[in-house]
Coordinates of C-alpha atoms in Angstrom, one line a residue:
Chain A
M1459 CA 16.3 -2.3 -21.6
I1460 CA 15.5 -4.1 -18.4
Y1461 CA 15.3 -7.9 -18.3
A1462 CA 14.6 -10.5 -15.6
Q1463 CA 15.9 -14.0 -15.5
I1464 CA 14.4 -16.5 -13.1
L1465 CA 16.9 -19.3 -12.4
A1466 CA 15.0 -22.5 -12.2
G1467 CA 17.8 -24.8 -13.2
G1468 CA 18.1 -26.7 -9.9
K1469 CA 17.7 -30.4 -9.7
G1470 CA 16.5 -30.4 -6.1
T1471 CA 19.1 -32.8 -4.7
R1472 CA 18.7 -31.4 -1.2
M1473 CA 15.0 -32.0 -1.2
G1474 CA 15.6 -35.6 -0.1
N1475 CA 13.7 -38.3 -1.9
V1476 CA 11.5 -36.1 -4.0
P1477 CA 12.2 -36.8 -7.7
M1478 CA 10.8 -33.5 -8.9
P1479 CA 13.0 -30.3 -8.7
K1480 CA 12.0 -28.1 -5.8
Q1481 CA 10.9 -25.2 -8.0
F1482 CA 8.0 -27.3 -9.3
L1483 CA 6.8 -28.4 -5.9
S1484 CA 3.5 -27.0 -4.6
L1485 CA 3.2 -24.1 -2.2
A1486 CA -0.3 -22.8 -1.5
D1487 CA -1.8 -24.9 -4.4
K1488 CA 0.6 -23.6 -7.0
P1489 CA 4.1 -24.5 -8.1
I1490 CA 6.7 -22.4 -6.3
L1491 CA 8.1 -21.3 -9.6
I1492 CA 4.7 -19.8 -10.6
H1493 CA 4.5 -17.8 -7.4
T1494 CA 7.9 -16.3 -8.2
I1495 CA 7.1 -15.6 -11.9
E1496 CA 3.9 -13.8 -10.8
K1497 CA 5.9 -11.3 -8.8
F1498 CA 8.0 -10.4 -11.8
V1499 CA 5.1 -10.1 -14.1
L1500 CA 3.8 -7.2 -12.0
E1501 CA 6.8 -5.1 -13.0
S1502 CA 5.9 -3.5 -16.3
R1503 CA 9.5 -2.2 -17.0
F1504 CA 10.7 -5.7 -17.9
T1505 CA 11.0 -6.2 -21.6
A1506 CA 11.3 -10.0 -21.2
I1507 CA 11.2 -12.3 -18.2
L1508 CA 13.3 -15.4 -18.9
V1509 CA 12.8 -18.6 -17.0
A1510 CA 15.8 -20.9 -17.2
C1511 CA 14.9 -24.5 -16.5
P1512 CA 16.8 -27.9 -16.8
Q1513 CA 16.6 -29.5 -20.3
D1514 CA 14.6 -32.5 -19.0
W1515 CA 12.0 -30.2 -17.6
L1516 CA 11.5 -27.9 -20.5
S1517 CA 8.0 -29.1 -21.6
H1518 CA 6.9 -29.3 -18.0
T1519 CA 7.9 -25.7 -17.4
Q1520 CA 6.3 -24.5 -20.6
D1521 CA 3.1 -26.4 -19.7
L1522 CA 3.0 -24.8 -16.2
I1523 CA 3.5 -21.3 -17.6
K1524 CA 0.8 -21.8 -20.2
K1525 CA -1.5 -22.9 -17.5
Y1526 CA -1.0 -20.1 -15.0
I1527 CA 0.6 -17.1 -16.7
T1528 CA -0.9 -15.0 -19.5
D1529 CA 2.0 -12.5 -19.9
D1530 CA 3.8 -13.2 -23.2
R1531 CA 7.0 -11.5 -21.9
V1532 CA 7.6 -14.8 -20.0
Q1533 CA 9.9 -17.1 -22.1
V1534 CA 11.6 -20.3 -21.2
V1535 CA 15.2 -20.9 -21.9
I1536 CA 17.4 -23.9 -21.2
G1537 CA 19.7 -23.6 -18.3
G1538 CA 23.4 -24.5 -18.3
A1539 CA 25.5 -27.0 -16.3
E1540 CA 25.9 -24.6 -13.5
R1541 CA 24.5 -21.3 -12.3
N1542 CA 26.8 -18.9 -14.2
E1543 CA 26.5 -20.8 -17.4
T1544 CA 22.7 -20.6 -17.0
L1545 CA 23.0 -16.8 -16.6
M1546 CA 25.2 -16.5 -19.7
N1547 CA 22.7 -18.6 -21.7
G1548 CA 20.0 -16.2 -20.7
I1549 CA 22.1 -13.2 -21.8
A1550 CA 22.9 -14.9 -25.1
Y1551 CA 19.1 -15.3 -25.7
I1552 CA 18.6 -11.6 -24.9
H1553 CA 21.3 -10.6 -27.3
E1554 CA 19.9 -12.8 -30.0
H1555 CA 16.3 -11.6 -29.7
Y1556 CA 16.6 -8.0 -28.5
G1557 CA 20.0 -6.9 -29.5
E1558 CA 22.8 -5.4 -27.3
H1559 CA 22.7 -2.0 -25.7
D1560 CA 25.2 -0.5 -23.3
D1561 CA 22.6 0.3 -20.6
D1562 CA 20.8 -3.1 -20.6
I1563 CA 20.3 -4.5 -17.2
I1564 CA 19.3 -7.9 -16.0
V1565 CA 17.6 -8.8 -12.7
T1566 CA 18.4 -12.4 -11.8
H1567 CA 16.4 -14.3 -9.2
D1568 CA 16.2 -17.8 -7.7
A1569 CA 12.9 -19.5 -8.7
V1570 CA 12.8 -20.9 -5.1
R1571 CA 12.5 -17.5 -3.4
P1572 CA 8.8 -16.9 -4.0
F1573 CA 8.4 -14.4 -1.1
V1574 CA 10.4 -11.7 -3.0
T1575 CA 8.5 -8.4 -2.9
G1576 CA 7.8 -5.7 -5.5
R1577 CA 9.9 -3.3 -3.3
I1578 CA 13.0 -5.5 -3.6
I1579 CA 12.6 -5.9 -7.3
N1580 CA 12.1 -2.2 -7.7
D1581 CA 15.1 -1.4 -5.6
N1582 CA 17.2 -3.8 -7.7
I1583 CA 16.2 -2.1 -10.9
E1584 CA 16.8 1.4 -9.5
A1585 CA 20.2 0.4 -8.2
A1586 CA 21.2 -1.5 -11.3
L1587 CA 20.4 1.6 -13.5
K1588 CA 23.1 3.4 -11.5
H1589 CA 25.6 0.7 -10.5
A1590 CA 27.3 -2.1 -12.4
A1591 CA 26.2 -4.8 -10.0
V1592 CA 23.7 -5.1 -7.2
D1593 CA 23.2 -7.7 -4.5
T1594 CA 20.2 -8.2 -2.2
V1595 CA 21.3 -8.7 1.4
V1596 CA 20.1 -9.0 5.0
A1597 CA 22.1 -8.5 8.1
A1598 CA 23.4 -11.7 9.6
I1599 CA 21.4 -12.7 12.7
D1600 CA 23.6 -15.6 13.8
T1601 CA 27.3 -15.0 14.4
I1602 CA 29.3 -16.2 11.4
V1603 CA 32.3 -18.4 12.2
Q1604 CA 34.9 -19.2 9.6
G1605 CA 36.9 -22.4 9.5
T1606 CA 36.8 -26.1 8.7
S1607 CA 34.1 -28.5 9.9
E1608 CA 36.4 -29.3 12.7
E1609 CA 37.8 -26.0 13.9
I1610 CA 37.0 -22.3 13.9
E1611 CA 39.7 -20.2 12.4
T1612 CA 38.2 -16.8 12.9
I1613 CA 35.0 -15.1 14.1
P1614 CA 34.4 -12.0 12.0
L1615 CA 32.5 -9.0 13.5
R1616 CA 28.8 -9.8 13.1
S1617 CA 27.9 -6.2 12.3
T1618 CA 29.9 -6.4 9.1
M1619 CA 28.4 -9.7 8.1
F1620 CA 25.4 -10.0 5.7
Q1621 CA 23.6 -12.9 4.1
G1622 CA 23.3 -12.7 0.3
Q1623 CA 19.9 -13.3 -1.2
T1624 CA 18.6 -12.7 -4.7
P1625 CA 17.7 -10.8 -6.9
Q1626 CA 21.2 -10.0 -8.1
S1627 CA 21.2 -7.4 -10.8
F1628 CA 23.8 -6.4 -13.4
N1629 CA 24.6 -4.1 -16.2
I1630 CA 24.8 -6.8 -18.8
K1631 CA 27.8 -5.4 -20.6
T1632 CA 29.8 -5.2 -17.4
L1633 CA 28.8 -8.7 -16.4
V1634 CA 29.7 -10.3 -19.7
S1635 CA 33.1 -8.5 -20.0
S1636 CA 33.8 -9.4 -16.3
Y1637 CA 33.0 -13.1 -17.0
N1638 CA 35.2 -13.1 -20.1
S1639 CA 38.1 -11.5 -18.2
L1640 CA 38.2 -14.3 -15.6
S1641 CA 40.6 -17.3 -15.9
N1642 CA 39.2 -20.8 -15.9
Q1643 CA 40.6 -21.3 -12.4
Q1644 CA 38.8 -18.2 -11.2
R1645 CA 35.6 -19.3 -12.9
A1646 CA 35.9 -22.6 -11.0
T1647 CA 35.7 -20.7 -7.7
L1648 CA 32.5 -18.8 -8.5
S1649 CA 29.8 -19.6 -6.1
D1650 CA 27.8 -16.5 -6.8
A1651 CA 27.1 -14.2 -9.8
C1652 CA 28.1 -11.1 -7.9
K1653 CA 31.6 -12.6 -7.4
I1654 CA 32.1 -12.4 -11.2
V1655 CA 32.1 -8.7 -11.2
L1656 CA 33.8 -8.5 -7.8
L1657 CA 36.8 -10.5 -9.1
A1658 CA 36.9 -8.3 -12.2
G1659 CA 37.4 -5.3 -9.8
H1660 CA 34.0 -3.7 -9.8
T1661 CA 32.1 -2.6 -6.7
I1662 CA 28.7 -4.0 -5.8
K1663 CA 25.8 -2.0 -4.5
E1664 CA 23.7 -3.5 -1.7
V1665 CA 19.9 -3.5 -1.6
R1666 CA 18.0 -4.4 1.5
G1667 CA 16.4 -7.8 1.4
E1668 CA 13.9 -9.3 3.8
N1669 CA 14.4 -12.3 6.2
F1670 CA 11.2 -13.8 4.7
N1671 CA 12.7 -13.7 1.2
F1672 CA 14.3 -17.1 2.0
K1673 CA 15.3 -19.9 -0.3
I1674 CA 13.1 -23.0 -0.2
T1675 CA 15.8 -25.7 -0.3
T1676 CA 14.9 -28.4 2.1
P1677 CA 11.7 -30.3 3.0
Y1678 CA 11.8 -28.3 6.3
D1679 CA 11.8 -25.0 4.3
L1680 CA 8.8 -26.1 2.3
R1681 CA 6.9 -27.0 5.4
V1682 CA 7.7 -23.6 6.9
A1683 CA 6.8 -21.8 3.6
N1684 CA 3.4 -23.6 3.5
A1685 CA 2.8 -22.7 7.1
L1686 CA 3.5 -19.1 6.5
V1687 CA 1.0 -18.6 3.7
E1688 CA -2.6 -17.7 4.7
R1689 CA -5.5 -18.1 2.3
R1690 CA -7.7 -15.0 1.8
G1691 CA -11.1 -15.7 3.4
Chain B
M979 CA -0.1 -14.3 -6.0
L980 CA 1.8 -14.3 -2.7
N981 CA 1.2 -10.9 -1.1
Q982 CA 2.9 -9.5 2.0
V983 CA 0.4 -7.9 4.3
Y984 CA 1.6 -5.6 7.1
R985 CA -0.8 -6.2 10.0
L986 CA -1.3 -4.7 13.4
V987 CA -1.2 -7.7 15.7
A988 CA -1.3 -5.9 19.0
A989 CA -1.1 -2.3 20.2
R990 CA 2.0 -0.7 18.6
Q991 CA 3.1 -4.0 17.0
F992 CA 3.1 -4.7 13.3
E993 CA 4.0 -8.0 11.6
V994 CA 4.3 -9.0 8.0
Q995 CA 2.1 -12.0 7.0
T996 CA 1.9 -13.7 3.6
V997 CA -1.4 -14.1 2.0
A998 CA -2.2 -16.1 -1.2
E999 CA -4.4 -13.8 -3.3
T1000 CA -6.7 -14.9 -6.1
V1001 CA -6.8 -12.3 -8.8
T1002 CA -9.9 -12.7 -11.0
A1003 CA -10.5 -11.0 -14.3
N1004 CA -12.6 -8.4 -12.5
D1005 CA -9.8 -7.4 -10.1
L1006 CA -7.0 -5.0 -10.4
V1007 CA -3.7 -5.3 -8.6
I1008 CA -2.6 -2.0 -7.1
R1009 CA 0.8 -1.0 -5.5
P1010 CA 0.0 1.5 -2.7
R1011 CA 2.0 4.7 -3.1
F1012 CA 0.7 7.3 -0.5
L1013 CA -1.3 6.4 2.5
S1014 CA -2.9 8.7 5.0
I1015 CA -3.7 8.0 8.7
C1016 CA -7.2 8.6 10.1
H1017 CA -8.2 8.8 13.8
A1018 CA -9.7 5.3 13.6
D1019 CA -6.3 3.8 12.5
Q1020 CA -4.7 5.7 15.4
R1021 CA -7.1 4.3 17.9
Y1022 CA -6.3 0.7 16.8
F1023 CA -2.5 1.5 16.8
T1024 CA -2.6 2.7 20.4
G1025 CA -5.0 0.0 21.5
N1026 CA -7.6 2.7 22.4
R1027 CA -10.6 0.5 21.6
P1028 CA -12.4 -1.9 23.9
Q1029 CA -10.4 -5.1 24.4
A1030 CA -13.3 -7.2 23.0
I1031 CA -13.2 -5.2 19.7
L1032 CA -9.4 -5.4 19.4
K1033 CA -9.6 -9.2 20.0
Q1034 CA -12.2 -9.5 17.3
K1035 CA -10.5 -7.3 14.7
L1036 CA -6.8 -7.9 15.0
A1037 CA -4.6 -9.0 13.3
M1038 CA -5.5 -6.5 10.6
A1039 CA -3.8 -4.2 8.1
L1040 CA -4.6 -0.6 8.9
I1041 CA -5.3 2.4 6.7
H1042 CA -8.3 3.1 4.5
E1043 CA -7.1 6.3 2.8
G1044 CA -4.7 6.0 0.0
V1045 CA -3.6 6.2 -3.6
G1046 CA -1.7 3.6 -5.6
E1047 CA -0.5 2.6 -9.0
V1048 CA -2.1 0.0 -11.1
V1049 CA 0.4 -2.8 -11.8
E1050 CA -1.9 -5.3 -13.3
D1051 CA -5.3 -5.1 -15.1
P1052 CA -6.4 -8.4 -16.7
Q1053 CA -8.8 -6.5 -18.9
G1054 CA -6.3 -3.8 -20.0
D1055 CA -8.5 -0.8 -19.1
F1056 CA -5.9 0.7 -16.8
K1057 CA -2.4 1.1 -18.1
P1058 CA 0.4 0.0 -15.6
G1059 CA 1.4 3.1 -13.6
T1060 CA -2.0 4.7 -13.6
L1061 CA -2.5 6.6 -10.4
V1062 CA -5.8 5.6 -8.8
T1063 CA -7.7 6.3 -5.6
M1064 CA -8.8 3.2 -3.7
I1065 CA -12.3 2.9 -2.3
P1066 CA -12.2 1.1 1.1
N1067 CA -15.9 0.3 1.2
T1068 CA -16.7 -3.0 -0.4
P1069 CA -20.4 -3.8 -0.9
A1070 CA -21.5 -7.4 -1.0
E1071 CA -25.0 -6.7 -2.4
K1072 CA -27.1 -4.0 -4.0
D1073 CA -30.2 -2.4 -2.4
P1074 CA -32.7 -0.2 -4.2
I1075 CA -33.0 2.1 -1.1
I1076 CA -30.0 1.7 1.1
E1077 CA -26.7 3.2 -0.3
E1078 CA -23.7 0.9 -0.4
N1079 CA -22.0 2.7 2.5
Y1080 CA -24.9 2.1 4.8
L1081 CA -25.5 -1.6 4.0
P1082 CA -24.6 -3.7 7.0
T1083 CA -23.2 -6.4 4.8
S1084 CA -20.6 -4.0 3.2
K1085 CA -17.1 -4.6 4.3
F1086 CA -14.9 -1.7 5.2
R1087 CA -11.1 -1.8 5.1
S1088 CA -9.2 -1.3 8.3
S1089 CA -12.4 -2.0 10.2
G1090 CA -12.9 -5.7 10.1
Y1091 CA -10.8 -6.6 7.2
D1092 CA -7.4 -5.7 5.8
G1093 CA -6.7 -2.1 4.9
F1094 CA -4.1 -0.8 2.5
M1095 CA -0.9 -1.5 4.3
Q1096 CA 0.0 -4.3 1.9
E1097 CA 2.6 -5.0 -0.7
Y1098 CA -0.2 -5.1 -3.3
V1099 CA -3.9 -4.4 -2.9
C1100 CA -6.3 -6.6 -4.9
L1101 CA -9.5 -4.6 -5.6
A1102 CA -12.6 -5.2 -7.7
R1103 CA -12.4 -2.7 -10.6
D1104 CA -15.4 -0.7 -9.4
R1105 CA -13.4 0.1 -6.2
V1106 CA -10.9 2.1 -8.1
L1107 CA -11.0 5.6 -9.7
K1108 CA -8.4 7.1 -12.0
L1109 CA -7.0 10.4 -10.9
P1110 CA -6.3 13.4 -13.1
E1111 CA -2.6 13.9 -13.7
N1112 CA -2.5 17.4 -12.1
F1113 CA -3.6 16.1 -8.7
D1114 CA -1.0 16.2 -6.0
P1115 CA -0.5 12.5 -5.0
Q1116 CA -0.1 13.3 -1.3
M1117 CA -3.3 15.3 -1.2
S1118 CA -5.0 12.6 -3.2
A1119 CA -4.0 10.1 -0.4
F1120 CA -6.9 11.5 1.7
I1121 CA -9.6 11.7 -1.1
E1122 CA -11.4 9.1 1.0
M1123 CA -11.8 11.7 3.8
I1124 CA -12.8 14.3 1.2
S1125 CA -15.5 11.9 -0.1
V1126 CA -16.8 11.5 3.5
G1127 CA -17.2 15.3 3.5
V1128 CA -19.0 15.1 0.2
Q1129 CA -21.3 12.4 1.6
G1130 CA -22.1 14.6 4.6
L1131 CA -22.9 17.6 2.4
S1132 CA -24.9 15.5 -0.1
Q1133 CA -27.0 14.3 2.7
L1134 CA -27.4 17.9 3.9
E1135 CA -28.6 19.0 0.5
N1136 CA -31.1 16.1 0.5
V1137 CA -32.5 16.8 3.9
M1138 CA -32.3 20.6 4.6
D1139 CA -34.9 23.2 3.9
A1140 CA -34.5 26.1 1.5
D1141 CA -32.5 28.3 3.9
N1142 CA -28.8 28.1 3.2
K1143 CA -27.9 31.6 4.3
V1144 CA -25.6 30.6 7.1
I1145 CA -23.8 27.3 7.4
G1146 CA -22.0 26.5 10.6
I1147 CA -19.4 23.8 11.1
W1148 CA -18.4 22.6 14.6
G1149 CA -14.9 21.2 14.7
D1150 CA -11.5 22.7 13.8
G1151 CA -9.7 19.4 13.0
N1152 CA -9.1 17.6 9.7
L1153 CA -12.7 16.7 8.9
G1154 CA -13.9 20.2 9.9
Y1155 CA -11.3 21.8 7.6
I1156 CA -12.1 19.4 4.6
T1157 CA -15.9 20.0 5.0
A1158 CA -15.4 23.7 5.3
V1159 CA -13.4 23.8 2.0
L1160 CA -16.2 21.8 0.4
V1161 CA -18.9 24.1 1.7
K1162 CA -17.1 27.0 0.1
Q1163 CA -17.2 25.2 -3.2
L1164 CA -20.7 23.7 -3.0
F1165 CA -22.5 26.6 -1.3
P1166 CA -20.7 29.6 -2.7
T1167 CA -23.3 32.1 -1.7
S1168 CA -23.7 30.9 1.9
Q1169 CA -22.0 32.5 4.9
L1170 CA -19.6 29.9 6.5
I1171 CA -18.9 30.0 10.2
I1172 CA -16.5 27.7 12.0
F1173 CA -16.8 26.9 15.7
G1174 CA -13.6 25.5 17.2
R1175 CA -11.7 25.0 20.4
H1176 CA -8.3 26.2 19.3
Q1177 CA -7.6 29.7 18.0
S1178 CA -4.4 28.5 16.4
K1179 CA -6.3 26.0 14.3
L1180 CA -9.1 28.4 13.5
T1181 CA -6.5 30.7 11.8
Y1182 CA -6.1 28.0 9.1
F1183 CA -9.8 28.6 8.0
S1184 CA -8.9 31.9 6.4
F1185 CA -11.4 31.3 3.6
S1186 CA -14.4 31.1 6.0
D1187 CA -16.5 34.2 6.7
Q1188 CA -16.2 34.0 10.5
T1189 CA -14.7 31.8 13.2
Y1190 CA -15.6 31.5 16.9
L1191 CA -14.1 29.8 19.8
V1192 CA -16.8 27.5 21.2
D1193 CA -16.9 29.4 24.6
E1194 CA -17.2 32.8 22.9
I1195 CA -20.2 32.3 20.6
P1196 CA -22.6 35.3 20.7
A1197 CA -25.8 34.4 22.4
G1198 CA -28.1 35.6 19.7
L1199 CA -26.1 34.0 16.8
Q1200 CA -28.3 32.0 14.5
I1201 CA -27.3 29.5 11.7
S1202 CA -29.4 28.0 9.0
Q1203 CA -27.8 24.5 8.8
A1204 CA -25.1 22.9 10.9
I1205 CA -22.4 20.2 10.5
E1206 CA -20.9 18.5 13.5
C1207 CA -17.3 17.4 12.9
T1208 CA -16.0 17.0 16.4
G1209 CA -16.6 13.4 17.5
G1210 CA -15.3 11.9 20.8
R1211 CA -16.0 13.8 24.0
G1212 CA -16.6 17.0 22.1
S1213 CA -19.7 15.7 20.4
E1214 CA -22.1 16.4 23.3
Q1215 CA -21.2 20.1 23.7
A1216 CA -21.1 20.6 19.9
I1217 CA -24.6 19.1 19.5
A1218 CA -25.9 21.1 22.4
Q1219 CA -24.6 24.4 20.8
I1220 CA -25.9 23.4 17.4
I1221 CA -29.4 22.9 18.9
A1222 CA -29.1 26.2 20.7
H1223 CA -28.1 28.2 17.6
L1224 CA -29.9 26.4 14.8
R1225 CA -32.9 28.2 13.4
P1226 CA -36.2 26.3 13.7
M1227 CA -36.5 23.4 11.2
G1228 CA -32.8 23.5 10.5
T1229 CA -30.8 20.4 9.9
A1230 CA -27.7 19.2 11.7
I1231 CA -25.4 16.7 10.0
L1232 CA -23.6 14.6 12.5
M1233 CA -20.2 13.4 11.2
G1234 CA -18.0 13.0 14.3
V1235 CA -17.5 9.5 15.7
S1236 CA -17.9 9.0 19.4
E1237 CA -17.0 5.8 21.3
D1238 CA -19.6 6.5 24.0
P1239 CA -23.3 7.5 23.8
V1240 CA -23.9 11.3 24.1
G1241 CA -26.8 13.2 25.7
I1242 CA -29.0 15.2 23.4
D1243 CA -31.6 17.8 24.5
T1244 CA -34.5 16.2 22.6
R1245 CA -37.0 18.8 24.2
D1246 CA -35.4 21.5 22.1
V1247 CA -34.9 19.3 19.1
L1248 CA -38.7 18.7 19.2
A1249 CA -39.6 22.3 20.0
K1250 CA -37.6 23.6 17.0
G1251 CA -38.4 20.8 14.6
I1252 CA -34.7 20.1 14.1
T1253 CA -33.5 17.2 11.8
L1254 CA -30.5 15.3 13.0
R1255 CA -28.9 13.3 10.2
G1256 CA -26.1 10.9 10.9
T1257 CA -23.6 10.3 8.0
S1258 CA -20.6 8.1 7.9
R1259 CA -18.5 6.3 5.3
S1260 CA -18.6 7.3 1.7
G1261 CA -19.5 5.2 -1.4
R1262 CA -18.2 5.2 -5.0
Q1263 CA -20.6 8.1 -5.9
D1264 CA -19.0 10.3 -3.3
F1265 CA -15.5 9.5 -4.6
E1266 CA -16.6 10.4 -8.1
K1267 CA -18.1 13.7 -6.9
A1268 CA -15.0 14.5 -4.8
I1269 CA -12.8 14.0 -7.9
D1270 CA -15.1 16.2 -10.0
I1271 CA -15.1 19.0 -7.3
L1272 CA -11.3 18.9 -7.1
A1273 CA -10.8 18.8 -10.8
A1274 CA -13.0 21.8 -11.3
S1275 CA -11.4 24.0 -8.7
P1276 CA -7.7 24.6 -8.4
V1277 CA -8.4 26.8 -5.3
T1278 CA -10.1 23.9 -3.6
R1279 CA -7.1 21.6 -4.4
E1280 CA -4.7 24.2 -3.0
R1281 CA -6.7 24.6 0.2
L1282 CA -6.7 20.8 0.7
Q1283 CA -3.0 20.6 -0.1
N1284 CA -2.5 22.9 2.8
L1285 CA -3.9 20.2 5.0
I1286 CA -0.9 17.9 4.3
G1287 CA 0.9 17.8 7.7
Y1288 CA 3.6 15.3 8.5
T1289 CA 4.9 13.3 5.5
C1290 CA 7.5 10.6 5.6
Q1291 CA 8.8 7.8 3.4
V1292 CA 8.5 4.4 5.1
H1293 CA 10.7 1.4 4.2
T1294 CA 10.5 -0.9 7.2
I1295 CA 8.2 -1.9 10.0
Q1296 CA 10.1 0.3 12.4
D1297 CA 9.5 3.3 10.0
I1298 CA 5.8 2.5 10.1
I1299 CA 5.8 2.4 13.9
N1300 CA 7.7 5.7 14.0
F1301 CA 5.3 7.3 11.6
F1302 CA 2.2 6.3 13.7
E1303 CA 4.0 7.5 16.9
H1304 CA 4.9 10.8 15.3
N1305 CA 1.3 11.3 14.2
L1306 CA 0.2 11.1 17.8
T1307 CA 2.0 14.4 18.4
N1308 CA 1.1 15.9 15.1
Y1309 CA -0.9 19.1 15.9
W1310 CA -2.3 20.0 12.5
G1311 CA -3.1 18.3 9.2
K1312 CA -3.1 14.9 7.7
A1313 CA -0.1 12.6 8.1
V1314 CA 0.8 11.0 4.8
M1315 CA 3.3 8.2 4.4
E1316 CA 5.0 7.4 1.1
W1317 CA 4.7 3.6 1.0
D1318 CA 7.9 1.9 0.0
V1319 CA 7.9 -1.2 2.3

């Protein structure tokens, strides 16, 4: 079966003074999270669409979904302390409610990337049905330099550099066994779900993202996002 | 819902723009699958329209011929994945006399507002028709153009006199071919004659009874009714030949679009009592009739499938540009893109 998990666990600390997590802020008269859920609801192959939110915002998330979304596949789960724990919470929920199957896949996506397209979601599903792990990427536009904040150590060849977006999609069985195979030290270095399966020795299939599928992280991003959206006349 | 709309912003330049859509209970959300180019789209793409028109209409998503899959129906009438044809003509009112496709208040996609080059198309449910499963989806992409042929022939049936012995079609392009295929189905006992400029194109009309190059028409040839499918600069010569060869009180259906006014020999029109009837876009009724005609006749479907010319899957804006550019050199048939942007 095919599942989606929308990761809305962020606390929005980079949004400056705004006390509300960024996924709940308004874009074109609706919470960003709702725009993102709406895109996943359009994909009929999902058995369930989980929305992982912080414990403190559980009732708020449920109220918003009740207000805007009529699809009963959308269910709210509590997120973990960090991203990968949230991911595993979602998988535990899936196992509890829908059982375990070898070919189950999960498409995970940041709640704050509302410009994701049906094509990207479809490409993730198609790739995840064939490969253990899938990452959505775009070619790096800026040259990437590696080093400390003081000095550059190396400048990799730009044509081999990509920027990771979401969705990231996984065969659930491979993801769980990969996560369980990692040491605590390795887990501490995880900045990205794809890295779980990469460290466990699996290859990751790339899917083409879009530059506009950006993450709304800062007040500037939100201003840009609002400026980008046109109202249908 | 945030929707990505792929708009032409200037000649040969597309940009993606995000639009917040409001989906009401009466709407359907459609994912476009196969889209077909028409000459009007091509004229916008190359900037071959007056500057004032381009300034007024762009930025705009092109394409008004296409099929898609239903992804959301708030009322549950259409299951997700149902293949449907999309009607580009969107009426704003009903009139007891004027059909929806001739109402000046009707909006037409890719001619004033966004066409089908979108991530999702939100359509009122009466602007969508389910397709039988045995229809070829690429052929179905240009059902809109087939419905335009149906509109023309329906108007011919309404206006013409009882003589349907010989039907002549001027034009050996896509619209001429489609209309000719429909004439064979709708007027099976009539003799069908095609008048064209290119012998190589006329050979595709193997099902017609006779073909003539326009500079080799026998002087005494007479036809009962005529259909003009040339458009552009060819219109004037075609209309002149129609007037010359049409029997008295015959009807000529004018279907080709011309940017500039054309001269018509009204003396002969009056002397012969000829009816000139202009037809244009189609309405829902024509789509319904087109689907019925195709469903009833595998031969008609096969002949129309032969019109599929250049086909290509498009993933990026550069693919879209390449597709339109390739279509400029496409000699025969309808160019259909598999929409995967």
